[in-house]
Amino acid sequence: MTSKILIVDDDQMLRDVLQEFLEGIGYECDQAQDAEEALKVFSPDKYKLLIVDRVMPSMDGIELMQTIKQEHPEQKIIIMTGYPSADSAYAALFDDVVEYIIKPFRFNEIATLIKSLV
């Protein structure tokens, strides 16, 4: 069975490139342009992993992660950001984020990380 990943980012180009890469190495992917859309499509039985942008309009990635983990603490989530800070990294790690990735990242690094998680 192929692991399914939900990519949540307000940057359409990044979502498309990341999805194309991940599908090329054997994963199934869906996309959400923001946290609200992600919450509409999310189901813990459907997705093995969420890859979530830290900074998005309305609800940010940390808030999305906290919302999901309240009911599904076992859900694996990777937070990615182009705006790293000690505060957001601490908040993400404190709330059991699987990994915190700084953009730009190398695709082989994210592939290795995902393989270890799913």
C-alpha positions as semicolon CSV with decimal commas, in nm:
position;residue;x (nm);y (nm);z (nm)
1;M;0,000;0,000;0,000
2;T;0,133;0,342;-0,096
3;S;0,164;0,602;0,180
4;K;-0,044;0,913;0,119
5;I;0,086;1,260;0,206
6;L;-0,101;1,590;0,237
7;I;0,102;1,896;0,132
8;V;-0,027;2,220;0,286
9;D;0,128;2,544;0,159
10;D;0,000;2,870;0,016
11;D;0,271;2,857;-0,253
12;Q;0,115;2,670;-0,548
13;M;0,448;2,623;-0,726
14;L;0,611;2,462;-0,423
15;R;0,311;2,232;-0,373
16;D;0,322;2,124;-0,737
17;V;0,699;2,064;-0,744
18;L;0,697;1,878;-0,413
19;Q;0,401;1,665;-0,520
20;E;0,564;1,580;-0,853
21;F;0,886;1,480;-0,676
22;L;0,713;1,270;-0,410
23;E;0,489;1,094;-0,659
24;G;0,798;1,022;-0,869
25;I;0,947;0,827;-0,577
26;G;0,630;0,633;-0,505
27;Y;0,409;0,834;-0,270
28;E;0,053;0,951;-0,332
29;C;-0,007;1,318;-0,257
30;D;-0,293;1,562;-0,217
31;Q;-0,264;1,936;-0,179
32;A;-0,431;2,204;0,031
33;Q;-0,367;2,575;-0,024
34;D;-0,428;2,670;0,339
35;A;-0,511;2,531;0,682
36;E;-0,887;2,560;0,634
37;E;-0,877;2,348;0,319
38;A;-0,646;2,100;0,492
39;L;-0,893;2,057;0,779
40;K;-1,172;1,989;0,528
41;V;-0,986;1,705;0,355
42;F;-0,788;1,568;0,651
43;S;-0,859;1,222;0,786
44;P;-0,606;1,026;0,996
45;D;-0,699;0,709;0,810
46;K;-0,625;0,876;0,477
47;Y;-0,285;1,044;0,537
48;K;0,029;0,892;0,688
49;L;0,203;1,230;0,691
50;L;0,130;1,602;0,656
51;I;0,390;1,845;0,525
52;V;0,277;2,188;0,641
53;D;0,407;2,539;0,575
54;R;0,466;2,740;0,893
55;V;0,348;3,078;0,755
56;M;0,009;3,086;0,584
57;P;-0,277;3,334;0,578
58;S;-0,549;3,298;0,839
59;M;-0,433;2,993;1,040
60;D;-0,060;2,920;1,042
61;G;0,104;2,579;1,030
62;I;0,163;2,554;1,405
63;E;-0,204;2,628;1,473
64;L;-0,307;2,369;1,214
65;M;-0,075;2,113;1,371
66;Q;-0,211;2,184;1,721
67;T;-0,570;2,153;1,596
68;I;-0,504;1,816;1,434
69;K;-0,296;1,680;1,722
70;Q;-0,569;1,761;1,976
71;E;-0,779;1,478;1,834
72;H;-0,507;1,276;1,659
73;P;-0,186;1,297;1,867
74;E;-0,025;1,016;1,667
75;Q;-0,049;1,204;1,336
76;K;0,294;1,265;1,183
77;I;0,353;1,623;1,071
78;I;0,652;1,800;0,921
79;I;0,659;2,180;0,949
80;M;0,851;2,364;0,676
81;T;0,933;2,733;0,677
82;G;1,126;2,999;0,497
83;Y;1,114;3,211;0,814
84;P;1,298;3,016;1,084
85;S;1,307;3,146;1,437
86;A;1,395;3,002;1,773
87;D;1,040;3,061;1,898
88;S;0,864;2,880;1,616
89;A;1,114;2,593;1,618
90;Y;1,068;2,549;1,992
91;A;0,688;2,564;1,961
92;A;0,688;2,309;1,683
93;L;0,922;2,065;1,860
94;F;0,742;2,109;2,193
95;D;0,418;2,004;2,025
96;D;0,561;1,679;1,889
97;V;0,629;1,783;1,533
98;V;0,816;1,503;1,365
99;E;1,057;1,743;1,194
100;Y;1,108;2,111;1,127
101;I;1,251;2,183;0,780
102;I;1,399;2,513;0,665
103;K;1,325;2,621;0,307
104;P;1,492;2,591;0,070
105;F;1,559;2,225;0,135
106;R;1,708;1,951;-0,081
107;F;1,462;1,699;-0,216
108;N;1,689;1,405;-0,136
109;E;1,694;1,516;0,229
110;I;1,316;1,536;0,252
111;A;1,286;1,199;0,074
112;T;1,515;1,036;0,331
113;L;1,321;1,195;0,616
114;I;0,983;1,089;0,479
115;K;1,105;0,734;0,418
116;S;1,206;0,712;0,784
117;L;0,862;0,830;0,898
118;V;0,617;0,639;0,681
